[in-house]
Amino acid sequence: QAMSSLKLGHGLDPQTQLGPLIDRDTRDKVERLVGAARAAGARVVTGGTRPDGAGFFYTPTVLDRVAPDSPILG
C-alpha cells in the first residue's frame, strides 16, 4: 500500500515523494527488467508500468515470486 500511494513528480516539488529516473535508458532498462521478471513468473503486486506524460518516470513497483536468478535482483 505504501508503494502504491507514493506521489510521482518533479524532484524539486516538495509534494513529490518519488522523482524520475536519471534518463530514458535507465527507465527503459527498469521496464525491461520488470517485463523479464513477469515473463519468468513474477507477479506484480503494484506498479510495473510507465505512467503517461513527460519525464523518465516508472511507477513504484513491488514484485512477488521473483525467480532467484532473475536479472532484476542483480
PDB file of C-alpha atoms in Angstrom:
ATOM      1  CA  GLN A   1       0.000   0.000   0.000  1.00  0.00           C
ATOM      2  CA  ALA A   2       2.811   2.399   0.875  1.00  0.00           C
ATOM      3  CA  MET A   3       4.473   1.974  -2.518  1.00  0.00           C
ATOM      4  CA  SER A   4       1.255   2.411  -4.473  1.00  0.00           C
ATOM      5  CA  SER A   5       0.460   5.671  -2.693  1.00  0.00           C
ATOM      6  CA  LEU A   6       3.791   7.420  -3.405  1.00  0.00           C
ATOM      7  CA  LYS A   7       3.377  10.655  -5.355  1.00  0.00           C
ATOM      8  CA  LEU A   8       5.464  10.824  -8.527  1.00  0.00           C
ATOM      9  CA  GLY A   9       6.617  14.219  -9.694  1.00  0.00           C
ATOM     10  CA  HIS A  10       9.353  16.750 -10.301  1.00  0.00           C
ATOM     11  CA  GLY A  11      12.262  16.200  -7.945  1.00  0.00           C
ATOM     12  CA  LEU A  12      12.198  19.795  -6.697  1.00  0.00           C
ATOM     13  CA  ASP A  13       8.465  19.790  -5.904  1.00  0.00           C
ATOM     14  CA  PRO A  14       8.084  19.439  -2.112  1.00  0.00           C
ATOM     15  CA  GLN A  15       4.951  17.296  -2.642  1.00  0.00           C
ATOM     16  CA  THR A  16       6.908  14.761  -4.687  1.00  0.00           C
ATOM     17  CA  GLN A  17       7.807  11.546  -2.917  1.00  0.00           C
ATOM     18  CA  LEU A  18       9.469   9.847  -5.885  1.00  0.00           C
ATOM     19  CA  GLY A  19      11.160  11.639  -8.755  1.00  0.00           C
ATOM     20  CA  PRO A  20      12.032  10.446 -12.235  1.00  0.00           C
ATOM     21  CA  LEU A  21      14.783   8.028 -13.135  1.00  0.00           C
ATOM     22  CA  ILE A  22      18.024   9.571 -14.375  1.00  0.00           C
ATOM     23  CA  ASP A  23      17.400   9.118 -18.110  1.00  0.00           C
ATOM     24  CA  ARG A  24      15.457   7.289 -20.813  1.00  0.00           C
ATOM     25  CA  ASP A  25      17.923   4.377 -20.945  1.00  0.00           C
ATOM     26  CA  THR A  26      17.548   3.743 -17.219  1.00  0.00           C
ATOM     27  CA  ARG A  27      13.755   3.896 -17.374  1.00  0.00           C
ATOM     28  CA  ASP A  28      13.749   1.529 -20.348  1.00  0.00           C
ATOM     29  CA  LYS A  29      16.098  -0.848 -18.516  1.00  0.00           C
ATOM     30  CA  VAL A  30      13.782  -0.941 -15.491  1.00  0.00           C
ATOM     31  CA  GLU A  31      10.851  -1.615 -17.803  1.00  0.00           C
ATOM     32  CA  ARG A  32      12.747  -4.494 -19.479  1.00  0.00           C
ATOM     33  CA  LEU A  33      13.797  -5.995 -16.145  1.00  0.00           C
ATOM     34  CA  VAL A  34      10.239  -5.916 -14.797  1.00  0.00           C
ATOM     35  CA  GLY A  35       8.956  -7.426 -18.055  1.00  0.00           C
ATOM     36  CA  ALA A  36      11.529 -10.221 -17.924  1.00  0.00           C
ATOM     37  CA  ALA A  37      10.685 -10.964 -14.294  1.00  0.00           C
ATOM     38  CA  ARG A  38       6.975 -11.143 -15.175  1.00  0.00           C
ATOM     39  CA  ALA A  39       7.675 -13.407 -18.135  1.00  0.00           C
ATOM     40  CA  ALA A  40       9.557 -15.733 -15.764  1.00  0.00           C
ATOM     41  CA  GLY A  41       6.602 -15.948 -13.386  1.00  0.00           C
ATOM     42  CA  ALA A  42       6.908 -12.946 -11.072  1.00  0.00           C
ATOM     43  CA  ARG A  43       3.669 -11.292 -10.040  1.00  0.00           C
ATOM     44  CA  VAL A  44       3.318  -7.501  -9.982  1.00  0.00           C
ATOM     45  CA  VAL A  45       1.815  -6.513  -6.626  1.00  0.00           C
ATOM     46  CA  THR A  46       1.782  -2.823  -7.512  1.00  0.00           C
ATOM     47  CA  GLY A  47       3.202  -0.633 -10.248  1.00  0.00           C
ATOM     48  CA  GLY A  48       5.047  -2.166 -13.142  1.00  0.00           C
ATOM     49  CA  THR A  49       4.055   0.480 -15.651  1.00  0.00           C
ATOM     50  CA  ARG A  50       5.340   3.618 -17.307  1.00  0.00           C
ATOM     51  CA  PRO A  51       2.902   6.427 -16.477  1.00  0.00           C
ATOM     52  CA  ASP A  52       1.601   8.736 -19.174  1.00  0.00           C
ATOM     53  CA  GLY A  53       3.227  12.118 -19.558  1.00  0.00           C
ATOM     54  CA  ALA A  54       6.656  13.603 -19.951  1.00  0.00           C
ATOM     55  CA  GLY A  55       9.707  12.552 -17.985  1.00  0.00           C
ATOM     56  CA  PHE A  56      11.521   9.344 -17.205  1.00  0.00           C
ATOM     57  CA  PHE A  57       9.062   8.004 -14.657  1.00  0.00           C
ATOM     58  CA  TYR A  58       8.268   4.419 -13.744  1.00  0.00           C
ATOM     59  CA  THR A  59       5.641   3.626 -11.167  1.00  0.00           C
ATOM     60  CA  PRO A  60       6.832   2.387  -7.771  1.00  0.00           C
ATOM     61  CA  THR A  61       6.866  -1.370  -8.240  1.00  0.00           C
ATOM     62  CA  VAL A  62       6.672  -4.359  -5.928  1.00  0.00           C
ATOM     63  CA  LEU A  63       7.135  -7.837  -7.364  1.00  0.00           C
ATOM     64  CA  ASP A  64       6.315 -11.170  -5.734  1.00  0.00           C
ATOM     65  CA  ARG A  65       7.551 -14.652  -6.633  1.00  0.00           C
ATOM     66  CA  VAL A  66      10.679 -13.379  -8.396  1.00  0.00           C
ATOM     67  CA  ALA A  67      12.950 -16.210  -9.523  1.00  0.00           C
ATOM     68  CA  PRO A  68      16.222 -16.276  -7.551  1.00  0.00           C
ATOM     69  CA  ASP A  69      18.235 -15.992 -10.777  1.00  0.00           C
ATOM     70  CA  SER A  70      16.190 -13.096 -12.168  1.00  0.00           C
ATOM     71  CA  PRO A  71      18.349 -10.239 -13.534  1.00  0.00           C
ATOM     72  CA  ILE A  72      16.160  -7.750 -11.644  1.00  0.00           C
ATOM     73  CA  LEU A  73      17.739  -8.998  -8.410  1.00  0.00           C
ATOM     74  CA  GLY A  74      21.250  -8.288  -9.644  1.00  0.00           C
TER      75      GLY A  74
END
